[in-house]
mmCIF file of C-alpha atoms and ligand atoms in Angstrom:
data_model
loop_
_atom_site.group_PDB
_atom_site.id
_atom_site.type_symbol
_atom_site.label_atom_id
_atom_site.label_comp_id
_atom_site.label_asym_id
_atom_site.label_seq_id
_atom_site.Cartn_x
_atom_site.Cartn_y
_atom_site.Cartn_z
ATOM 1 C CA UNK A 1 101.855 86.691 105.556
ATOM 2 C CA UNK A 2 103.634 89.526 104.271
ATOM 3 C CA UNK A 3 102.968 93.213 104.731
ATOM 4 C CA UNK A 4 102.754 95.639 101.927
ATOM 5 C CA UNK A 5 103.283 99.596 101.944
ATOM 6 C CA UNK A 6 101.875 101.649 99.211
ATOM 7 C CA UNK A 7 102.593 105.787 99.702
ATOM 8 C CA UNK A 8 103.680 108.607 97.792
ATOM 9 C CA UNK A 9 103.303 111.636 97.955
ATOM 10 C CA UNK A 10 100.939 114.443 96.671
ATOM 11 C CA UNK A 11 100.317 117.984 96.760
ATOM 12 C CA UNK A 12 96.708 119.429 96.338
ATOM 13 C CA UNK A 13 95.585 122.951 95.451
ATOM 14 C CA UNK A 14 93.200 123.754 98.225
ATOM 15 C CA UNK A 15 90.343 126.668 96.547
ATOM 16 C CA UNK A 16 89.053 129.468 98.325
ATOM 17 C CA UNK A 17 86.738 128.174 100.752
ATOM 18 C CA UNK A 18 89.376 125.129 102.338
ATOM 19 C CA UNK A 19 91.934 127.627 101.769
ATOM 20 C CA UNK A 20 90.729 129.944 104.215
ATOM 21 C CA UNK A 21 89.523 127.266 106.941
ATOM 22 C CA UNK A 22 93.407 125.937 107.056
ATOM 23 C CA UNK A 23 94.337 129.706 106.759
ATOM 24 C CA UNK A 24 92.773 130.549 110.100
ATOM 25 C CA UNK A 25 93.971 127.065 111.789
ATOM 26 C CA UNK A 26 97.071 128.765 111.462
ATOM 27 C CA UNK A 27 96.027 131.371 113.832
ATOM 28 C CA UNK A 28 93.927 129.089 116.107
ATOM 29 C CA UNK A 29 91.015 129.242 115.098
ATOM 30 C CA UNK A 30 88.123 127.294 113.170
ATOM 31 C CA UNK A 31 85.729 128.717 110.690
ATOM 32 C CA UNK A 32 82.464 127.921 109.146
ATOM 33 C CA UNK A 33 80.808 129.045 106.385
ATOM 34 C CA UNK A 34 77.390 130.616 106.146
ATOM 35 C CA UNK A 35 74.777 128.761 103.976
ATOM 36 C CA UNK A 36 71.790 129.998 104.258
ATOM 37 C CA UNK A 37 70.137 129.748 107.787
ATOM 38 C CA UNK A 38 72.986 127.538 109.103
ATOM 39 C CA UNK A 39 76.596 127.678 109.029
ATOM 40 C CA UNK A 40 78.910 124.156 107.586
ATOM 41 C CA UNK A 41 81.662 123.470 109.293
ATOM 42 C CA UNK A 42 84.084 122.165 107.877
ATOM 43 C CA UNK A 43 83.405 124.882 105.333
ATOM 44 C CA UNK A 44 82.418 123.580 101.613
ATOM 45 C CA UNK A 45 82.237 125.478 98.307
ATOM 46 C CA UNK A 46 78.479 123.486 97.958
ATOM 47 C CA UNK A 47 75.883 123.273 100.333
ATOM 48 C CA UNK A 48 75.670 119.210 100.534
ATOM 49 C CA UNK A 49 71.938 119.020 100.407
ATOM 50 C CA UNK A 50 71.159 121.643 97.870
ATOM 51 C CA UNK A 51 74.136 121.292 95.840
ATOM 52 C CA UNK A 52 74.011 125.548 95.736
ATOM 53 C CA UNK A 53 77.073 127.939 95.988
ATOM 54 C CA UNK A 54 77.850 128.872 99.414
ATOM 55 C CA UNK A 55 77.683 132.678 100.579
ATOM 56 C CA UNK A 56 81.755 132.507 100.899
ATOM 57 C CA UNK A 57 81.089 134.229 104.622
ATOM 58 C CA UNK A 58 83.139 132.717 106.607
ATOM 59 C CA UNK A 59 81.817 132.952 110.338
ATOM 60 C CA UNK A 60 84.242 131.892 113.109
ATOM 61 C CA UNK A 61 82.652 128.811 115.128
ATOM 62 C CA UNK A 62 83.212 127.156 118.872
ATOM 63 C CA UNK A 63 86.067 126.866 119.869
ATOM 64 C CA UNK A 64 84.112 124.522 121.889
ATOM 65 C CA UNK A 65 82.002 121.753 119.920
ATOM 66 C CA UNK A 66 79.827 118.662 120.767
ATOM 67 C CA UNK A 67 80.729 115.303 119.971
ATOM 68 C CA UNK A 68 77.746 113.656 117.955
ATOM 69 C CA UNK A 69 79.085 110.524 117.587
ATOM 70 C CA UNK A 70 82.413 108.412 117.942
ATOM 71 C CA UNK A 71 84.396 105.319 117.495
ATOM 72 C CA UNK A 72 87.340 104.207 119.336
ATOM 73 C CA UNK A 73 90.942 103.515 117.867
ATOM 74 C CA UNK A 74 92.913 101.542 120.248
ATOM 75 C CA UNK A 75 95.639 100.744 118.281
ATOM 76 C CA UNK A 76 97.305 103.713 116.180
ATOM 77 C CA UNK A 77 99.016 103.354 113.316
ATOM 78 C CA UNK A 78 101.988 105.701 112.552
ATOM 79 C CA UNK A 79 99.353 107.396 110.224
ATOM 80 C CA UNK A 80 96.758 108.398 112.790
ATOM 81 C CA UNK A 81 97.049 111.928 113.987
ATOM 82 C CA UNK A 82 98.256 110.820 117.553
ATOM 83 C CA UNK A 83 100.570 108.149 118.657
ATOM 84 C CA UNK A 84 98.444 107.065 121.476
ATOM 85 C CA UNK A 85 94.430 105.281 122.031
ATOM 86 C CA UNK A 86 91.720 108.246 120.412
ATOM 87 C CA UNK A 87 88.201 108.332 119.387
ATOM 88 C CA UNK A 88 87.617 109.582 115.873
ATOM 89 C CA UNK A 89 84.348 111.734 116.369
ATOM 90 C CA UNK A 90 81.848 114.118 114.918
ATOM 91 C CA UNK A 91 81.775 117.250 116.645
ATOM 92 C CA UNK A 92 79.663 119.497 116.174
ATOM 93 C CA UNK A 93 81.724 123.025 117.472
ATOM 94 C CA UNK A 94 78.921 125.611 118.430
ATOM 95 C CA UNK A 95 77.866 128.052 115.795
ATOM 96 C CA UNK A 96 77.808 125.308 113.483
ATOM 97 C CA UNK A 97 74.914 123.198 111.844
ATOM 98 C CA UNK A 98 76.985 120.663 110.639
ATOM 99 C CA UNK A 99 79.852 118.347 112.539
ATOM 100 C CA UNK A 100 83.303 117.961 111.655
ATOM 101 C CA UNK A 101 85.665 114.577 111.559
ATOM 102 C CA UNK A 102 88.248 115.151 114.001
ATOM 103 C CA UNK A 103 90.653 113.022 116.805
ATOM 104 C CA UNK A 104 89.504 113.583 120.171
ATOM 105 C CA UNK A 105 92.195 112.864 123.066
ATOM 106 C CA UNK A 106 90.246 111.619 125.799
ATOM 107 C CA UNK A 107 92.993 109.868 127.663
ATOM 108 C CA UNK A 108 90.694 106.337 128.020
ATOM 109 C CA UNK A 109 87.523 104.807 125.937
ATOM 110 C CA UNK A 110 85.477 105.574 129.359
ATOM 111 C CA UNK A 111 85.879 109.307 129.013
ATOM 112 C CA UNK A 112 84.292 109.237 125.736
ATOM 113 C CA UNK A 113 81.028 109.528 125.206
ATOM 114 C CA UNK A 114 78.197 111.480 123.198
ATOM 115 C CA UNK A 115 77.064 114.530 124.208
ATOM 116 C CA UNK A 116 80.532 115.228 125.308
ATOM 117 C CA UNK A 117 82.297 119.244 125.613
ATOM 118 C CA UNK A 118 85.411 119.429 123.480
ATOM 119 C CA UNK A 119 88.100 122.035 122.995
ATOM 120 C CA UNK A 120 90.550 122.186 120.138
ATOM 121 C CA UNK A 121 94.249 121.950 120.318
ATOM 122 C CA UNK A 122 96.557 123.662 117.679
ATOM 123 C CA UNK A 123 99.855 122.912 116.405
ATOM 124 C CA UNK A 124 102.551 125.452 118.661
ATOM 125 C CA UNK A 125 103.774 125.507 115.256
ATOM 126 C CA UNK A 126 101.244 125.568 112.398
ATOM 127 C CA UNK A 127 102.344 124.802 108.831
ATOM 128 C CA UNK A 128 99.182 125.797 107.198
ATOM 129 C CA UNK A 129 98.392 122.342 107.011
ATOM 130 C CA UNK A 130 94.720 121.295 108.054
ATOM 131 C CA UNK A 131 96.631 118.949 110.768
ATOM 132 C CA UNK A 132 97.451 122.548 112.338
ATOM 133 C CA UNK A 133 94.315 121.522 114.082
ATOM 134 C CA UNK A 134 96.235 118.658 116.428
ATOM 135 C CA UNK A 135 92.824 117.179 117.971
ATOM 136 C CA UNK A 136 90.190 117.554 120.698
ATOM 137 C CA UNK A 137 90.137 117.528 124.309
ATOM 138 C CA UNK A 138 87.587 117.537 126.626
ATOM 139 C CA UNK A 139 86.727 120.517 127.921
ATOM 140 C CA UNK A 140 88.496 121.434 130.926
ATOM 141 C CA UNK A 141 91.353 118.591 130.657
ATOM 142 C CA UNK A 142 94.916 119.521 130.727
ATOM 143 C CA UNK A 143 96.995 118.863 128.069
ATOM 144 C CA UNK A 144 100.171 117.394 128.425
ATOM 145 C CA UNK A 145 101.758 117.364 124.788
ATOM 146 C CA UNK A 146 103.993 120.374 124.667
ATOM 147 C CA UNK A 147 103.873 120.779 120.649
ATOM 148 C CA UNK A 148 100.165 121.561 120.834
ATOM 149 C CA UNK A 149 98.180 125.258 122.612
ATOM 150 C CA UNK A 150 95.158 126.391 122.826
ATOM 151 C CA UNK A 151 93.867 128.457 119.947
ATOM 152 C CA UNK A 152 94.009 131.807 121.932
ATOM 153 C CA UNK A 153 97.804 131.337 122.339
ATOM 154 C CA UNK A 154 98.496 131.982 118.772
ATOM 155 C CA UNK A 155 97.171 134.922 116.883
ATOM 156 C CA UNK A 156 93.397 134.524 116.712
ATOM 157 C CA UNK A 157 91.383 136.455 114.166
ATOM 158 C CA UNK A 158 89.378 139.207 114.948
ATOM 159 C CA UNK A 159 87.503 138.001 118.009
ATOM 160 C CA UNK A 160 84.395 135.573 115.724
ATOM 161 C CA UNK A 161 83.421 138.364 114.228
ATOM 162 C CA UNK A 162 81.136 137.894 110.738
ATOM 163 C CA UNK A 163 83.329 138.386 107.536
ATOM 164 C CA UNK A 164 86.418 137.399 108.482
ATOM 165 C CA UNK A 165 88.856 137.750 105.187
ATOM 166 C CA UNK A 166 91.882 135.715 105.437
ATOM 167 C CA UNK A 167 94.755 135.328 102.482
ATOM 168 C CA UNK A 168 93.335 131.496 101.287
ATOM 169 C CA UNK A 169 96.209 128.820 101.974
ATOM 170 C CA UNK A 170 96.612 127.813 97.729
ATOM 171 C CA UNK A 171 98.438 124.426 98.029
ATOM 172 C CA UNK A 172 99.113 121.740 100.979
ATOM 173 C CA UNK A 173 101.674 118.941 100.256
ATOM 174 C CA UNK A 174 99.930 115.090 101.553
ATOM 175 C CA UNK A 175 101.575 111.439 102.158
ATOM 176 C CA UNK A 176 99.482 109.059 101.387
ATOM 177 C CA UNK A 177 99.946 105.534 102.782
ATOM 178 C CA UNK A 178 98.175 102.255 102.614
ATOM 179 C CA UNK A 179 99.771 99.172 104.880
ATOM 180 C CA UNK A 180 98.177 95.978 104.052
ATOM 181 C CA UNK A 181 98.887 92.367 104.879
ATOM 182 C CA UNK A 182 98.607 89.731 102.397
ATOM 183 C CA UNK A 183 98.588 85.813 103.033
ATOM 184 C CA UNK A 184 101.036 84.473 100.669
ATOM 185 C CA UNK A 185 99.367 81.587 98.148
ATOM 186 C CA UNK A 186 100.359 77.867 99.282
ATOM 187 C CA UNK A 187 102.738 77.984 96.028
ATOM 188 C CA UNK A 188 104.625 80.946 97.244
ATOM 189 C CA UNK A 189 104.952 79.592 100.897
ATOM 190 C CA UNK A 190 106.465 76.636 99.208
ATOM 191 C CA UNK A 191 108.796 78.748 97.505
ATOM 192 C CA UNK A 192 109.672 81.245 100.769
ATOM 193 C CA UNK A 193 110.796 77.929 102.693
ATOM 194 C CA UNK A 194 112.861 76.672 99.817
ATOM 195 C CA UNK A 195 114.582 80.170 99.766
ATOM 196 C CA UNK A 196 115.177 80.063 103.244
ATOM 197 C CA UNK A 197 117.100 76.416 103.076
ATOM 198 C CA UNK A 198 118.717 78.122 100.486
ATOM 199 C CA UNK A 199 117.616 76.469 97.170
ATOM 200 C CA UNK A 200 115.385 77.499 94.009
ATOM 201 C CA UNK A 201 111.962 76.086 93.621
ATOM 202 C CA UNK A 202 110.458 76.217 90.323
ATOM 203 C CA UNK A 203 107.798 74.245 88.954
ATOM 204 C CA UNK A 204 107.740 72.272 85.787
ATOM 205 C CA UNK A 205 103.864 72.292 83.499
ATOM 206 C CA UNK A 206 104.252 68.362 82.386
ATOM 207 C CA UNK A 207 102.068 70.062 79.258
ATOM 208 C CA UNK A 208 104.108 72.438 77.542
ATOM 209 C CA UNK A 209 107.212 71.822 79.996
ATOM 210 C CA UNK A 210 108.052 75.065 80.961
ATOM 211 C CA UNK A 211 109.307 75.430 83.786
ATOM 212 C CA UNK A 212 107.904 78.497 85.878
ATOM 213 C CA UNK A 213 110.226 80.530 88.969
ATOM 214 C CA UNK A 214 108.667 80.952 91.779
ATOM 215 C CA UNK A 215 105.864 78.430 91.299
ATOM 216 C CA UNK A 216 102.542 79.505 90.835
ATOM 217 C CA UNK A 217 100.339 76.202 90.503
ATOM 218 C CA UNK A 218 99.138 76.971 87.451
ATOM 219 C CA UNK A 219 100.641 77.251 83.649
ATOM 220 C CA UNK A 220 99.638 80.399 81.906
ATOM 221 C CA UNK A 221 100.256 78.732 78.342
ATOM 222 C CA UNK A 222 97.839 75.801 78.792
ATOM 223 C CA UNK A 223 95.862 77.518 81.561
ATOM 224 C CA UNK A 224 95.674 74.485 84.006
ATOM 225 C CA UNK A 225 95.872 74.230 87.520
ATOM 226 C CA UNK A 226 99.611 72.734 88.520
ATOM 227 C CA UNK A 227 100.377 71.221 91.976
ATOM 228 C CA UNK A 228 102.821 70.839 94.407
ATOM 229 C CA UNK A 229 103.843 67.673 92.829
ATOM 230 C CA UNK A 230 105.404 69.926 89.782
ATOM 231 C CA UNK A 231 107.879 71.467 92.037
ATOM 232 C CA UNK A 232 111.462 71.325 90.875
ATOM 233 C CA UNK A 233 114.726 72.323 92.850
ATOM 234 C CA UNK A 234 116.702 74.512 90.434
ATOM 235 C CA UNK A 235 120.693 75.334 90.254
ATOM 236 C CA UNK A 236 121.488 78.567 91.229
ATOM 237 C CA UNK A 237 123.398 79.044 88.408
ATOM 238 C CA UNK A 238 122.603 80.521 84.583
ATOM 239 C CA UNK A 239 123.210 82.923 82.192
ATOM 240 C CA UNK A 240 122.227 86.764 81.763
ATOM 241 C CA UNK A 241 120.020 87.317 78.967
ATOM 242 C CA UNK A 242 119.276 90.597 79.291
ATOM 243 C CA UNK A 243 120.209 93.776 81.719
ATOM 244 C CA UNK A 244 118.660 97.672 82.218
ATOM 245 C CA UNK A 245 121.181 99.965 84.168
ATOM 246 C CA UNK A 246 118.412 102.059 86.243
ATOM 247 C CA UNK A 247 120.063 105.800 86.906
ATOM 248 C CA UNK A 248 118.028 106.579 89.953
ATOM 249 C CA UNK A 249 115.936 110.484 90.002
ATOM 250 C CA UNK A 250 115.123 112.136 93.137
ATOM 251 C CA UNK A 251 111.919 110.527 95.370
ATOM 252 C CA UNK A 252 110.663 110.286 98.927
ATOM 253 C CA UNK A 253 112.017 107.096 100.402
ATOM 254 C CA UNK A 254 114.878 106.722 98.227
ATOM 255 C CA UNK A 255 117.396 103.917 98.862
ATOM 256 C CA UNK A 256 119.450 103.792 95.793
ATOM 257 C CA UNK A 257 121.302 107.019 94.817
ATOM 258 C CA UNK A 258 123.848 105.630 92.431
ATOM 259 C CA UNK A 259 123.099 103.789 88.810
ATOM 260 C CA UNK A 260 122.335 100.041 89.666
ATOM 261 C CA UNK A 261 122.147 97.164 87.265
ATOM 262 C CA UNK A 262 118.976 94.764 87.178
ATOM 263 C CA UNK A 263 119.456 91.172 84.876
ATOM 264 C CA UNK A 264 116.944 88.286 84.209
ATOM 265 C CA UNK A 265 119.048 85.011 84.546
ATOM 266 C CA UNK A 266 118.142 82.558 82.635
ATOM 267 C CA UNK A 267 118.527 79.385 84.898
ATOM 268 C CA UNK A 268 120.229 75.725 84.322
ATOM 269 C CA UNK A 269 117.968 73.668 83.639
ATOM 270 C CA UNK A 270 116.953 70.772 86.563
ATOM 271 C CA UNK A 271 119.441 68.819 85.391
ATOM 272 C CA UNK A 272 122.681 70.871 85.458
ATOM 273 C CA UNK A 273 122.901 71.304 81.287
ATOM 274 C CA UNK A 274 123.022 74.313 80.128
ATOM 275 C CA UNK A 275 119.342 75.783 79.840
ATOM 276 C CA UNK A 276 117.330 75.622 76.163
ATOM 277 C CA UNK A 277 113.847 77.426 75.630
ATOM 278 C CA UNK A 278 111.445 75.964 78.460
ATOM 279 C CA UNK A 279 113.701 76.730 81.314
ATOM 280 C CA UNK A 280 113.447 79.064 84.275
ATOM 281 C CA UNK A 281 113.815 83.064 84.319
ATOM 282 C CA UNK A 282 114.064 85.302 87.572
ATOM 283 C CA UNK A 283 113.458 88.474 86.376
ATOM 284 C CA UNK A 284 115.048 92.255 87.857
ATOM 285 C CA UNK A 285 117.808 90.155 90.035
ATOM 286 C CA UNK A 286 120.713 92.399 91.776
ATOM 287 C CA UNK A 287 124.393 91.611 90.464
ATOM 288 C CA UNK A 288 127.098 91.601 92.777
ATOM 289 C CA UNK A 289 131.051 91.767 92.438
ATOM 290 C CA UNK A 290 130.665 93.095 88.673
ATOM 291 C CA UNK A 291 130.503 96.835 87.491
ATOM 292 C CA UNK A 292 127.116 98.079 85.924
ATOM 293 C CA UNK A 293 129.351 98.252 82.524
ATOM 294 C CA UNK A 294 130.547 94.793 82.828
ATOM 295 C CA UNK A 295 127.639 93.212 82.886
ATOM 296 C CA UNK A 296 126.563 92.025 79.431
ATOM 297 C CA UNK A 297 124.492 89.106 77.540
ATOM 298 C CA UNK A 298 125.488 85.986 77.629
ATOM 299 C CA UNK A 299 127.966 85.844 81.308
ATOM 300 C CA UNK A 300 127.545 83.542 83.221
ATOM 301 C CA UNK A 301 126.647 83.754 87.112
ATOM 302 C CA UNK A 302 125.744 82.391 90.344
ATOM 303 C CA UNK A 303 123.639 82.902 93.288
ATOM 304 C CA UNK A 304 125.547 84.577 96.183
ATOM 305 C CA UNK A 305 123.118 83.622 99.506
ATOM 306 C CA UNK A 306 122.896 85.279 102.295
ATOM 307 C CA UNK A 307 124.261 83.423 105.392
ATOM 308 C CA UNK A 308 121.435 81.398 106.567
ATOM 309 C CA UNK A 309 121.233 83.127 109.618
ATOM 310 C CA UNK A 310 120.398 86.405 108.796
ATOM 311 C CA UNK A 311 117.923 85.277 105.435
ATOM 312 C CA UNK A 312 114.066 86.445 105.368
ATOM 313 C CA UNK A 313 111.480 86.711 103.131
ATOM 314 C CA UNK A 314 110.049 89.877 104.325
ATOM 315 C CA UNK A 315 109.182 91.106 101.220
ATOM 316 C CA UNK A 316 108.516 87.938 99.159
ATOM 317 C CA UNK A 317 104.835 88.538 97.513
ATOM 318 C CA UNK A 318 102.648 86.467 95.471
ATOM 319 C CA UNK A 319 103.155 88.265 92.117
ATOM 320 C CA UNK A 320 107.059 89.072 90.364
ATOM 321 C CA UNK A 321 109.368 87.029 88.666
ATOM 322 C CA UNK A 322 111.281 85.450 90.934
ATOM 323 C CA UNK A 323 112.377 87.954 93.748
ATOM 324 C CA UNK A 324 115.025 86.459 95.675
ATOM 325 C CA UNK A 325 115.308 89.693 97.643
ATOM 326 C CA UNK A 326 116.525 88.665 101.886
ATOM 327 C CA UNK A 327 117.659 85.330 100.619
ATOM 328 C CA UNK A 328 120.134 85.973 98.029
ATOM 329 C CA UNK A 329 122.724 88.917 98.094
ATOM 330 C CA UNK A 330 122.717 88.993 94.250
ATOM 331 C CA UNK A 331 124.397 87.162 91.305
ATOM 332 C CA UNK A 332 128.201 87.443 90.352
ATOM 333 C CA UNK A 333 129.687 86.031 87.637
ATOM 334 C CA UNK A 334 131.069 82.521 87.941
ATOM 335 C CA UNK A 335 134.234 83.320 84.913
ATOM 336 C CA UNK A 336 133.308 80.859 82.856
ATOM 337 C CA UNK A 337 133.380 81.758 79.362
ATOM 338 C CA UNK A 338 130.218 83.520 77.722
ATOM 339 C CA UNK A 339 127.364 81.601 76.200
ATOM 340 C CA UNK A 340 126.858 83.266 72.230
ATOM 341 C CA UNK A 341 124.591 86.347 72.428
ATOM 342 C CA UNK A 342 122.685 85.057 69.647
ATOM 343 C CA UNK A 343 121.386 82.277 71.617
ATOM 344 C CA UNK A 344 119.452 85.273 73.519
ATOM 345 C CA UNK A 345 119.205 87.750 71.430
ATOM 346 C CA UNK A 346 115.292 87.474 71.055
ATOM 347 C CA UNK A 347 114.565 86.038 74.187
ATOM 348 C CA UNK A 348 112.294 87.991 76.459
ATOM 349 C CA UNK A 349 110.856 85.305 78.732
HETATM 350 ZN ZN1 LIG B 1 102.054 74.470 80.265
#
């Protein structure tokens, strides 16, 4: 199994009507807004069952609300809106026709149930951010969490009265973040225990004969199924064939801040000899013990593995060239002489 993390971030422009709902959570309190005979909450720029324009009068709502319905989240993730066991409900605040998604801190599953009285809790200091609205208690609970009040300890709007006009929040900045586990293919777990006992499993296609890094049980040339009876142990030693120096920018979660160097090394082949077309090439590999403008076509290098102790495949997936990231430290180069550019000029894979 390994675990994946996808996020980035984003910033979205919010419009008039969302605007003015995280507006007002800002100053603790929640608004609807009036569409026809009933009032939405959350407030939408379309009535959802007519699909017509909404009056754009916003009417304050609860603070208290129902809950309608509920399910319970016993394990968090570092993405839910609180760090300990919640029920995500639909509450329904009063004033309103129409419920609203929210976290409800109930303090145990056996204090939640439908029908239940809820009060809202506000960030002590809002960001005009919808999550200025922390979550839900029930009514009458205490609250514990000293980064959240109750609405009427900020700076509420005119007391619910019809109308209320509010500068619209324009933009709010979001992380989005998917975690995701993913069973590694009987061909890569092959290839994760070879890294850890410190050698490189390939796998040769006894069609065409090329010889593929990581295996993958199959050849994409012929397009037939391959086996674990194709594996190959590799040397862990080749020759560059090609390099990109990567000059980092500016993003969330950087690690590298300084130009790095990325090769494809173009393994020996099983045997030891030096490799021909047909042999083995792990893509994006780190260099280490050479400078980015050392680096060049044709030197050649060897693996440098991490002491066995302290190797992982944490991050080994089932797609890439080759990574060798947690077992290997990178490649340095081994001072023989170079092998003639020309022999790689053209060679991509
Ligand atoms: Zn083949």
């Amino acid at each position: 199994m390994v675990t994946n993390t996808v996020e980035f971030p984003y910033r979205r422009s919010l419009g008039p009507v969302i605007g003015t709902f995280v507006a007002a959570l800002a100053r603790g309190q929640i608004l609807g807004v009036r569409s026809g005979e009933r009032v939405l909450c959350p407030p939408l720029e379309y009535d959802p069952d007519t699909g017509a324009a909404t009056s754009g009068e916003f009417v304050a709502v609860g603070p208290v609300g129902t809950v309608r319905s509920w399910t319970w989240v016993g394990e968090p993730s570092d993405r839910h809106p609180l760090d300990r066991p919640f029920a995500f409900a639909l509450i329904q605040l009063d004033g309103a026709g129409t419920s609203l998604l929210h976290a409800v801190d109930a303090g145990g599953e056996g204090a939640m149930r439908t029908g239940l009285r809820v009060v809202p809790r506000f960030r002590a200091e809002p960001k005009g951010h919808t999550g200025d609205l922390a979550y839900f208690v029930p009514e009458g609970a205490e609250t514990t969490d000293a980064g959240v009040v109750d609405g009427a300890a900020l700076s509420p709007v005119a007391g619910g009265e019809p109308g209320v006009v509010l500068e619209p929040v324009e933009t709010m900045e979001f992380w989005s973040s998917l975690t995701y586990r993913e069973a590694l293919s009987a061909a890569s777990e092959r290839y994760a225990r070879s890294l850890l006992a410190g050698r490189l499993l390939g796998q040769r296609c006894p069609t065409c004969g090329k010889v593929y890094v990581p295996p993958r049980d199959f050849c994409a040339i012929d397009g037939i199924p391959l086996g674990e009876g194709d594996d190959l142990a590799l040397p862990d030693r080749g020759v560059i064939t090609n390099f990109t120096i990567v000059t980092p920018v500016k993003y969330p979660g950087q690690k590298e801040t300084e130009p790095f160097v990325r090769v494809s090394v173009l393994l020996d082949a099983p045997d030891g000899q030096l490799s021909e077309s047909g042999s083995a090439l792990m893509g994006l590999q780190p260099v280490v013990d050479v400078t980015n403008e050392e680096v060049r076509v044709g030197m050649r290098v060897e693996a440098v593995w991490l002491p066995e102790a302290e190797r992982n495949t944490d991050e080994l997936g089932n797609r890439g060239w080759g990574s060798t990231s947690g077992a290997l430290t990178g490649w340095r180069p081994t001072g023989e002489q170079d092998l003639s550019v020309e022999r790689y000029i053209d060679r991509v894979f």
